[in-house]
Tab-separated table of C-alpha atoms in Angstrom:
chain	number	residue	atom	x	y	z
A	1	MET	CA	-1.159	-65.026	1.163
A	2	ALA	CA	-1.177	-61.736	2.966
A	3	HIS	CA	-3.435	-59.014	1.702
A	4	THR	CA	-2.575	-55.331	2.097
A	5	ASP	CA	-4.701	-52.298	1.389
A	6	THR	CA	-3.287	-49.002	0.258
A	7	ARG	CA	-5.160	-45.789	0.700
A	8	VAL	CA	-4.584	-42.847	-1.584
A	9	GLY	CA	-5.056	-39.184	-0.660
A	10	GLY	CA	-7.361	-38.928	2.290
A	11	SER	CA	-5.895	-37.171	5.297
A	12	ALA	CA	-2.691	-35.901	3.678
A	13	SER	CA	-4.504	-33.798	1.085
A	14	LYS	CA	-6.934	-32.442	3.691
A	15	THR	CA	-4.032	-31.371	5.900
A	16	GLN	CA	-2.325	-29.655	2.992
A	17	LEU	CA	-5.527	-27.906	1.955
A	18	PHE	CA	-6.187	-26.771	5.521
A	19	GLY	CA	-2.628	-25.449	5.824
A	20	SER	CA	-2.888	-23.415	2.619
A	21	THR	CA	-6.242	-22.017	3.761
A	22	LEU	CA	-4.681	-20.857	7.036
A	23	LYS	CA	-1.799	-19.284	5.151
A	24	CYS	CA	-4.209	-17.453	2.859
A	25	ALA	CA	-6.269	-16.217	5.805
A	26	ALA	CA	-3.125	-15.028	7.607
A	27	THR	CA	-2.052	-13.122	4.488
A	28	ILE	CA	-5.447	-11.427	4.209
A	29	ILE	CA	-5.432	-10.470	7.901
A	30	ALA	CA	-1.910	-9.034	7.625
A	31	ALA	CA	-2.902	-7.003	4.549
A	32	LEU	CA	-5.974	-5.594	6.319
A	33	GLN	CA	-3.935	-4.633	9.390
A	34	GLN	CA	-1.362	-2.870	7.188
A	35	TRP	CA	-4.153	-1.044	5.350
A	36	ARG	CA	-5.694	0.135	8.655
A	37	ARG	CA	-2.293	1.402	9.864
A	38	THR	CA	-1.779	3.282	6.596
A	39	ILE	CA	-5.193	4.968	6.838
A	40	ALA	CA	-4.590	5.956	10.476
A	41	ARG	CA	-1.167	7.373	9.586
A	42	ARG	CA	-2.628	9.436	6.727
A	43	LYS	CA	-5.409	10.807	8.931
A	44	ALA	CA	-2.870	11.851	11.562
A	45	LEU	CA	-0.642	13.584	8.997
A	46	VAL	CA	-3.523	15.568	7.461
A	47	ASP	CA	-4.023	17.558	10.656
A	48	LEU	CA	-0.351	18.584	10.999
A	49	THR	CA	0.995	21.939	9.821
A	50	PRO	CA	4.009	22.132	7.467
A	51	ASP	CA	6.218	23.145	10.421
A	52	GLN	CA	5.119	20.109	12.426
A	53	LEU	CA	5.729	17.850	9.419
A	54	ARG	CA	9.284	19.195	9.139
A	55	ASP	CA	9.806	18.647	12.888
A	56	ILE	CA	8.981	14.948	12.628
A	57	GLY	CA	11.121	14.567	9.511
A	58	HIS	CA	8.272	13.945	7.104
A	59	PRO	CA	8.970	15.110	3.540
A	60	GLU	CA	7.061	18.028	2.116
A	61	VAL	CA	3.633	17.317	0.712
A	62	ASN	CA	3.730	16.809	-3.037
A	63	ARG	CA	1.626	19.562	-4.457
A	64	PRO	CA	1.384	20.506	-8.121
A	65	VAL	CA	3.747	23.320	-8.992
A	66	LEU	CA	3.519	25.460	-12.107
A	67	VAL	CA	7.006	26.295	-13.350
A	68	ILE	CA	7.217	29.085	-15.919
A	69	LYS	CA	10.612	29.689	-17.438
A	70	ALA	CA	11.794	33.198	-18.200
A	71	GLY	CA	10.920	34.231	-21.729
A	72	LEU	CA	8.197	31.622	-22.196
A	73	ILE	CA	5.508	34.153	-23.060
A	74	THR	CA	7.823	35.845	-25.568
A	75	ASN	CA	8.528	32.500	-27.237
A	76	LEU	CA	4.862	31.617	-27.394
A	77	MET	CA	3.922	34.990	-28.857
A	78	SER	CA	6.645	34.697	-31.498
A	79	MET	CA	5.307	31.269	-32.556
A	80	ARG	CA	1.901	32.756	-33.114
């Protein structure tokens, strides 16, 4: 009678594990590169004046704005 051996796991699981490790490393490297580009872009935009920002088509900087409607003080004083 012929005798056959079967092997389970071994090289197939190592290949799959190695492939997922490479994919994870590639994802981390891509995220770090994107982060570095974002930081460089922000540093470059900080030095520009509002006129230069408009020239390159960048939207206005979001700054807090205090909006006071007409008659607000009168309404607040009447509630007192």
